[in-house]
Amino acid sequence: MTAPIETTGAEAEAQPEAVLSGVKKSQIEGRSLSQIAWMRFKRDKVAMSGGIVVICLVLMAVLSKPIQWVFGLDPNKFNQDLIDPALLAPKGGWGGMSWDHPLGVDPQYGRDMLARIIDGSWVSLLVAGGATLLSVVIGTVLGIIAGYYGGWIDSVISRLMDTFLAFPLLLFAISISASVQDGFFGLDGLSLRICVLIFVIGFFSWPYIGRIVRAQTMTLRRREFIEASTSLGARGPYILFRELLPNLVAPILVYSTLIIPTNILFEAALSFLGVGIAPPQASWGGMLSNAVDLYTADPQYMFVPGLAIFITVLAFNLLGDGLRDALDPRSK
């Protein structure tokens, strides 16, 4: 018989229980769900591009006033010397583009288009983001309550959703916006219009996210972790907001990124119809509305704000599609 090989304590601790040849430690390291989702999202170059554009747009909206101050941009400065009074169009080609005015000037007053695009960005994103937040909060709370409790509570909330979905939202938004233009709750001017747009768009669109959350909640409430929490004595509010809500973050986040571009288009449509943001404050929808009567003399006046809306909507849609694929555990 051969004598057993003696090893010291240090050598015994240094030897692993199993060795996988050619496998690094990082390749067998466990990853959380958030890490897996981030890895999937990084592999989607299109979604990453959309996310970068969204970040740039948000930064431009948040820093719009400092950007205008640093570069000396004034969105409401008239430059009548840049307008040809005979043609009612900017002097020169391409809408009056120059080094001083990279995107040209508007054909009415010669205002710098770049300055007005930057100044209008915070309005569009604020209205779209605020309306999305309002609809998500209302829809999530009512949807999770309806899905978890069921019974008559679910019936009442479901019928309430059907009622809100039956409203002609565009006509209702026009009537409300037009009726409170003189003042409401101590607000007037630009702040009043922004609050009205956020309320109208957000308050009447919550049933869409509400139905999504309700359906997901009805599926989750039969899961083992909910039954375990109930058997341990957990009550409704704890289960709703500590057990169910964290598992609904993914669909809520994806829906939010997909509904923001819809709200941007809705705000632009209201401004286009004259019940949105009033001049002299710049807004992308208002610029499109002003361009309707002038596009034959200066087509670029309509092209610039239209392109800004197109890029913003496309970026948010690409980001939402990428998040949906990354957060879906069934995707490969």
Tab-separated table of C-alpha atoms in Angstrom:
chain	number	residue	atom	x	y	z
A	1	MET	CA	0.000	0.000	0.000
A	2	THR	CA	1.205	3.473	-0.794
A	3	ALA	CA	1.323	5.996	1.975
A	4	PRO	CA	-1.226	8.852	1.726
A	5	ILE	CA	0.120	12.155	0.542
A	6	GLU	CA	0.255	14.624	3.368
A	7	THR	CA	-0.801	18.209	2.692
A	8	THR	CA	-0.487	21.225	4.858
A	9	GLY	CA	-3.492	23.296	5.934
A	10	ALA	CA	-2.632	26.110	3.520
A	11	GLU	CA	-2.342	23.703	0.591
A	12	ALA	CA	-5.653	22.077	1.455
A	13	GLU	CA	-7.412	25.444	1.517
A	14	ALA	CA	-5.776	26.468	-1.768
A	15	GLN	CA	-7.087	23.417	-3.631
A	16	PRO	CA	-10.591	23.944	-5.086
A	17	GLU	CA	-13.205	21.233	-4.806
A	18	ALA	CA	-13.530	21.132	-8.589
A	19	VAL	CA	-11.517	22.700	-11.342
A	20	LEU	CA	-13.079	23.693	-14.688
A	21	SER	CA	-10.282	23.922	-17.182
A	22	GLY	CA	-10.453	26.972	-19.427
A	23	VAL	CA	-13.214	28.627	-17.423
A	24	LYS	CA	-12.527	31.920	-15.740
A	25	LYS	CA	-14.052	32.999	-12.472
A	26	SER	CA	-16.057	35.770	-14.133
A	27	GLN	CA	-17.680	33.219	-16.460
A	28	ILE	CA	-19.201	31.170	-13.634
A	29	GLU	CA	-20.024	34.113	-11.386
A	30	GLY	CA	-23.706	34.473	-10.549
A	31	ARG	CA	-25.561	37.482	-11.942
A	32	SER	CA	-28.643	39.268	-10.692
A	33	LEU	CA	-31.691	39.888	-12.855
A	34	SER	CA	-30.713	43.528	-13.279
A	35	GLN	CA	-27.219	42.545	-14.455
A	36	ILE	CA	-28.667	40.065	-16.947
A	37	ALA	CA	-31.082	42.723	-18.256
A	38	TRP	CA	-28.243	45.243	-18.614
A	39	MET	CA	-26.134	42.702	-20.533
A	40	ARG	CA	-29.020	42.044	-22.910
A	41	PHE	CA	-29.668	45.748	-23.349
A	42	LYS	CA	-26.000	46.505	-24.097
A	43	ARG	CA	-25.992	43.916	-26.870
A	44	ASP	CA	-28.876	45.742	-28.598
A	45	LYS	CA	-27.002	48.503	-30.417
A	46	VAL	CA	-30.193	50.059	-31.778
A	47	ALA	CA	-31.722	50.367	-28.312
A	48	MET	CA	-28.447	51.733	-26.948
A	49	SER	CA	-28.461	54.389	-29.667
A	50	GLY	CA	-32.026	55.304	-28.773
A	51	GLY	CA	-31.100	55.531	-25.097
A	52	ILE	CA	-28.158	57.837	-25.843
A	53	VAL	CA	-30.389	60.125	-27.917
A	54	VAL	CA	-32.995	60.178	-25.128
A	55	ILE	CA	-30.347	61.126	-22.565
A	56	CYS	CA	-29.108	63.926	-24.828
A	57	LEU	CA	-32.667	65.206	-25.329
A	58	VAL	CA	-33.375	65.177	-21.593
A	59	LEU	CA	-30.128	67.028	-20.882
A	60	MET	CA	-30.967	69.578	-23.571
A	61	ALA	CA	-34.423	70.113	-22.052
A	62	VAL	CA	-33.140	70.409	-18.476
A	63	LEU	CA	-30.273	72.711	-19.457
A	64	SER	CA	-32.142	74.677	-22.128
A	65	LYS	CA	-31.950	78.000	-20.284
A	66	PRO	CA	-28.220	77.685	-19.402
A	67	ILE	CA	-27.457	76.610	-22.984
A	68	GLN	CA	-29.213	79.686	-24.338
A	69	TRP	CA	-27.355	81.913	-21.878
A	70	VAL	CA	-23.928	80.417	-22.610
A	71	PHE	CA	-24.260	80.615	-26.402
A	72	GLY	CA	-26.189	83.865	-26.444
A	73	LEU	CA	-29.336	82.378	-27.982
A	74	ASP	CA	-32.607	84.270	-27.765
A	75	PRO	CA	-35.665	82.356	-29.046
A	76	ASN	CA	-37.822	85.502	-29.154
A	77	LYS	CA	-35.377	87.971	-30.716
A	78	PHE	CA	-36.713	89.478	-33.942
A	79	ASN	CA	-34.339	89.770	-36.899
A	80	GLN	CA	-36.419	91.515	-39.533
A	81	ASP	CA	-33.290	92.317	-41.537
A	82	LEU	CA	-33.000	88.587	-42.309
A	83	ILE	CA	-36.470	88.450	-43.904
A	84	ASP	CA	-37.256	89.290	-47.510
A	85	PRO	CA	-40.478	91.373	-47.241
A	86	ALA	CA	-41.431	90.715	-50.846
A	87	LEU	CA	-41.297	86.921	-50.573
A	88	LEU	CA	-42.090	86.653	-46.833
A	89	ALA	CA	-39.215	84.204	-46.598
A	90	PRO	CA	-35.715	84.235	-45.067
A	91	LYS	CA	-32.989	85.730	-47.188
A	92	GLY	CA	-30.649	83.189	-48.701
A	93	GLY	CA	-31.172	79.489	-49.269
A	94	TRP	CA	-32.183	76.706	-46.910
A	95	GLY	CA	-34.359	78.850	-44.686
A	96	GLY	CA	-31.665	81.415	-43.974
A	97	MET	CA	-29.100	78.943	-42.675
A	98	SER	CA	-25.773	80.500	-41.721
A	99	TRP	CA	-23.021	80.176	-39.118
A	100	ASP	CA	-24.989	82.490	-36.844
A	101	HIS	CA	-28.233	80.583	-37.456
A	102	PRO	CA	-27.358	76.905	-38.148
A	103	LEU	CA	-31.005	75.833	-38.564
A	104	GLY	CA	-32.162	79.037	-40.239
A	105	VAL	CA	-34.743	81.555	-39.061
A	106	ASP	CA	-38.520	81.620	-39.092
A	107	PRO	CA	-40.066	83.433	-42.065
A	108	GLN	CA	-42.267	85.711	-39.943
A	109	TYR	CA	-39.951	87.486	-37.539
A	110	GLY	CA	-36.503	86.095	-38.281
A	111	ARG	CA	-36.232	84.299	-34.924
A	112	ASP	CA	-33.443	81.754	-34.632
A	113	MET	CA	-34.788	78.235	-35.211
A	114	LEU	CA	-32.085	76.494	-33.174
A	115	ALA	CA	-32.878	78.656	-30.145
A	116	ARG	CA	-36.601	77.940	-30.501
A	117	ILE	CA	-36.038	74.190	-30.873
A	118	ILE	CA	-33.950	74.166	-27.692
A	119	ASP	CA	-36.435	76.384	-25.849
A	120	GLY	CA	-39.368	74.213	-26.943
A	121	SER	CA	-37.729	70.948	-25.892
A	122	TRP	CA	-38.333	71.402	-22.175
A	123	VAL	CA	-42.013	72.154	-22.759
A	124	SER	CA	-42.630	69.037	-24.841
A	125	LEU	CA	-40.688	66.717	-22.541
A	126	LEU	CA	-42.157	68.242	-19.367
A	127	VAL	CA	-45.725	67.817	-20.579
A	128	ALA	CA	-45.082	64.297	-21.898
A	129	GLY	CA	-43.142	63.201	-18.810
A	130	GLY	CA	-45.607	64.724	-16.341
A	131	ALA	CA	-48.611	63.217	-18.116
A	132	THR	CA	-46.916	59.822	-18.255
A	133	LEU	CA	-46.071	59.958	-14.538
A	134	LEU	CA	-49.653	60.901	-13.639
A	135	SER	CA	-51.200	58.140	-15.750
A	136	VAL	CA	-48.712	55.527	-14.501
A	137	VAL	CA	-49.333	56.368	-10.826
A	138	ILE	CA	-53.130	56.281	-11.146
A	139	GLY	CA	-53.161	53.233	-13.420
A	140	THR	CA	-50.693	51.272	-11.298
A	141	VAL	CA	-52.519	51.884	-8.007
A	142	LEU	CA	-55.983	51.094	-9.360
A	143	GLY	CA	-54.763	48.224	-11.535
A	144	ILE	CA	-52.918	46.457	-8.734
A	145	ILE	CA	-55.895	46.854	-6.383
A	146	ALA	CA	-58.332	45.501	-8.968
A	147	GLY	CA	-56.096	42.579	-9.888
A	148	TYR	CA	-55.341	41.513	-6.316
A	149	TYR	CA	-58.711	41.868	-4.590
A	150	GLY	CA	-60.943	40.890	-7.505
A	151	GLY	CA	-64.693	40.576	-6.884
A	152	TRP	CA	-66.804	43.706	-6.760
A	153	ILE	CA	-63.724	45.923	-6.404
A	154	ASP	CA	-62.382	44.607	-9.706
A	155	SER	CA	-65.785	45.079	-11.344
A	156	VAL	CA	-66.067	48.712	-10.227
A	157	ILE	CA	-62.536	49.630	-11.322
A	158	SER	CA	-62.909	47.767	-14.630
A	159	ARG	CA	-66.137	49.623	-15.422
A	160	LEU	CA	-64.382	52.877	-14.503
A	161	MET	CA	-61.640	52.023	-16.992
A	162	ASP	CA	-64.228	51.359	-19.694
A	163	THR	CA	-65.879	54.711	-18.946
A	164	PHE	CA	-62.633	56.657	-19.287
A	165	LEU	CA	-61.728	54.806	-22.474
A	166	ALA	CA	-65.074	55.850	-23.971
A	167	PHE	CA	-64.240	59.560	-23.629
A	168	PRO	CA	-63.318	61.331	-26.903
A	169	LEU	CA	-59.994	62.449	-25.473
A	170	LEU	CA	-59.043	64.949	-28.164
A	171	LEU	CA	-62.369	66.811	-28.064
A	172	PHE	CA	-62.384	66.720	-24.265
A	173	ALA	CA	-58.837	68.100	-24.133
A	174	ILE	CA	-59.734	70.916	-26.527
A	175	SER	CA	-62.816	71.901	-24.508
A	176	ILE	CA	-61.002	71.882	-21.151
A	177	SER	CA	-57.967	73.730	-22.479
A	178	ALA	CA	-60.137	76.387	-24.084
A	179	SER	CA	-62.373	76.870	-21.015
A	180	VAL	CA	-59.577	77.545	-18.484
A	181	GLN	CA	-57.371	79.864	-20.515
A	182	ASP	CA	-58.202	82.902	-18.352
A	183	GLY	CA	-57.079	81.310	-15.084
A	184	PHE	CA	-57.780	78.404	-12.770
A	185	PHE	CA	-56.746	77.636	-9.169
A	186	GLY	CA	-54.580	80.734	-9.074
A	187	LEU	CA	-52.612	79.718	-12.169
A	188	ASP	CA	-52.442	81.588	-15.428
A	189	GLY	CA	-50.310	81.906	-18.512
A	190	LEU	CA	-47.731	79.277	-19.367
A	191	SER	CA	-47.884	77.456	-16.021
A	192	LEU	CA	-51.655	77.047	-16.355
A	193	ARG	CA	-51.423	75.643	-19.874
A	194	ILE	CA	-48.701	73.179	-18.909
A	195	CYS	CA	-50.674	71.954	-15.881
A	196	VAL	CA	-53.855	71.616	-17.926
A	197	LEU	CA	-52.079	69.610	-20.629
A	198	ILE	CA	-50.460	67.310	-18.046
A	199	PHE	CA	-53.801	66.767	-16.299
A	200	VAL	CA	-55.857	66.167	-19.429
A	201	ILE	CA	-53.374	63.836	-21.123
A	202	GLY	CA	-52.406	61.928	-17.957
A	203	PHE	CA	-55.750	61.704	-16.164
A	204	PHE	CA	-57.664	60.334	-19.140
A	205	SER	CA	-55.019	57.838	-20.323
A	206	TRP	CA	-54.426	55.877	-17.099
A	207	PRO	CA	-56.773	52.968	-18.045
A	208	TYR	CA	-54.214	51.686	-20.581
A	209	ILE	CA	-51.518	51.053	-17.987
A	210	GLY	CA	-54.244	50.083	-15.507
A	211	ARG	CA	-55.314	47.157	-17.669
A	212	ILE	CA	-51.737	45.978	-18.089
A	213	VAL	CA	-51.039	46.107	-14.341
A	214	ARG	CA	-54.348	44.420	-13.533
A	215	ALA	CA	-53.628	41.499	-15.856
A	216	GLN	CA	-50.095	41.038	-14.497
A	217	THR	CA	-51.347	41.235	-10.907
A	218	MET	CA	-53.986	38.562	-11.502
A	219	THR	CA	-51.202	36.263	-12.673
A	220	LEU	CA	-48.832	37.062	-9.803
A	221	ARG	CA	-51.360	36.774	-6.987
A	222	ARG	CA	-51.473	32.991	-7.450
A	223	ARG	CA	-47.706	32.617	-7.124
A	224	GLU	CA	-46.097	30.842	-4.168
A	225	PHE	CA	-44.432	33.910	-2.665
A	226	ILE	CA	-47.817	35.664	-2.350
A	227	GLU	CA	-49.329	32.627	-0.648
A	228	ALA	CA	-46.326	32.437	1.670
A	229	SER	CA	-46.700	36.108	2.645
A	230	THR	CA	-50.417	35.602	3.275
A	231	SER	CA	-49.796	32.524	5.447
A	232	LEU	CA	-47.296	34.512	7.519
A	233	GLY	CA	-49.933	37.125	8.293
A	234	ALA	CA	-49.093	39.831	5.749
A	235	ARG	CA	-52.002	42.139	4.990
A	236	GLY	CA	-53.211	43.637	1.738
A	237	PRO	CA	-51.223	46.903	1.616
A	238	TYR	CA	-47.963	45.100	2.427
A	239	ILE	CA	-48.549	42.485	-0.268
A	240	LEU	CA	-49.594	45.120	-2.813
A	241	PHE	CA	-46.650	47.477	-2.467
A	242	ARG	CA	-43.882	45.269	-1.031
A	243	GLU	CA	-44.478	41.974	-2.835
A	244	LEU	CA	-46.434	42.648	-6.021
A	245	LEU	CA	-45.232	46.119	-7.023
A	246	PRO	CA	-41.484	45.222	-7.271
A	247	ASN	CA	-42.424	42.433	-9.692
A	248	LEU	CA	-44.371	44.894	-11.855
A	249	VAL	CA	-41.540	47.374	-12.317
A	250	ALA	CA	-40.436	45.880	-15.652
A	251	PRO	CA	-43.778	46.158	-17.529
A	252	ILE	CA	-44.448	49.581	-15.982
A	253	LEU	CA	-41.027	50.861	-17.077
A	254	VAL	CA	-41.438	49.516	-20.601
A	255	TYR	CA	-44.930	50.984	-20.926
A	256	SER	CA	-43.714	54.373	-19.686
A	257	THR	CA	-40.997	54.614	-22.308
A	258	LEU	CA	-43.479	53.647	-25.015
A	259	ILE	CA	-46.228	56.076	-23.923
A	260	ILE	CA	-43.962	59.143	-23.640
A	261	PRO	CA	-43.656	59.572	-27.435
A	262	THR	CA	-47.432	59.241	-27.749
A	263	ASN	CA	-47.870	62.035	-25.227
A	264	ILE	CA	-45.314	64.161	-27.080
A	265	LEU	CA	-47.355	63.795	-30.266
A	266	PHE	CA	-50.572	64.550	-28.361
A	267	GLU	CA	-49.104	67.764	-26.919
A	268	ALA	CA	-47.883	68.727	-30.374
A	269	ALA	CA	-51.363	68.078	-31.795
A	270	LEU	CA	-53.022	70.281	-29.167
A	271	SER	CA	-50.510	73.066	-29.772
A	272	PHE	CA	-51.084	72.619	-33.507
A	273	LEU	CA	-54.827	73.099	-32.927
A	274	GLY	CA	-54.209	76.263	-30.916
A	275	VAL	CA	-55.189	75.015	-27.432
A	276	GLY	CA	-51.745	73.981	-26.273
A	277	ILE	CA	-48.760	76.163	-25.482
A	278	ALA	CA	-49.415	79.789	-26.409
A	279	PRO	CA	-46.824	82.138	-27.949
A	280	PRO	CA	-44.360	83.658	-27.376
A	281	GLN	CA	-43.237	80.447	-25.630
A	282	ALA	CA	-41.764	78.128	-28.230
A	283	SER	CA	-43.138	74.610	-28.614
A	284	TRP	CA	-42.584	72.082	-31.344
A	285	GLY	CA	-46.300	71.682	-32.010
A	286	GLY	CA	-46.838	75.437	-32.072
A	287	MET	CA	-44.012	75.848	-34.573
A	288	LEU	CA	-45.669	73.287	-36.834
A	289	SER	CA	-48.969	75.134	-36.497
A	290	ASN	CA	-47.348	78.415	-37.567
A	291	ALA	CA	-45.634	76.708	-40.486
A	292	VAL	CA	-48.904	75.599	-42.097
A	293	ASP	CA	-49.496	78.953	-43.766
A	294	LEU	CA	-45.848	79.531	-44.627
A	295	TYR	CA	-44.507	76.186	-45.806
A	296	THR	CA	-44.818	77.098	-49.473
A	297	ALA	CA	-42.503	80.085	-49.012
A	298	ASP	CA	-40.165	78.334	-46.533
A	299	PRO	CA	-40.515	74.522	-46.365
A	300	GLN	CA	-37.698	74.279	-43.836
A	301	TYR	CA	-39.825	76.099	-41.276
A	302	MET	CA	-42.010	72.979	-41.085
A	303	PHE	CA	-39.179	70.495	-41.582
A	304	VAL	CA	-37.089	71.513	-38.530
A	305	PRO	CA	-39.716	71.081	-35.749
A	306	GLY	CA	-41.117	68.027	-37.533
A	307	LEU	CA	-37.672	66.442	-37.553
A	308	ALA	CA	-37.230	67.242	-33.842
A	309	ILE	CA	-40.499	65.478	-33.008
A	310	PHE	CA	-39.622	62.545	-35.282
A	311	ILE	CA	-36.192	62.004	-33.696
A	312	THR	CA	-37.597	62.241	-30.167
A	313	VAL	CA	-40.454	59.822	-30.801
A	314	LEU	CA	-38.190	57.375	-32.641
A	315	ALA	CA	-35.573	57.445	-29.850
A	316	PHE	CA	-38.135	56.733	-27.120
A	317	ASN	CA	-39.696	53.918	-29.163
A	318	LEU	CA	-36.314	52.279	-29.767
A	319	LEU	CA	-35.482	52.586	-26.073
A	320	GLY	CA	-38.817	51.073	-25.089
A	321	ASP	CA	-38.437	48.135	-27.481
A	322	GLY	CA	-34.937	47.467	-26.163
A	323	LEU	CA	-36.082	47.574	-22.535
A	324	ARG	CA	-38.935	45.218	-23.315
A	325	ASP	CA	-36.576	42.667	-24.858
A	326	ALA	CA	-33.997	43.061	-22.075
A	327	LEU	CA	-36.470	42.721	-19.209
A	328	ASP	CA	-38.378	39.800	-20.703
A	329	PRO	CA	-37.064	36.622	-18.997
A	330	ARG	CA	-38.329	34.483	-21.883
A	331	SER	CA	-36.215	36.284	-24.474
A	332	LYS	CA	-32.948	34.759	-25.612
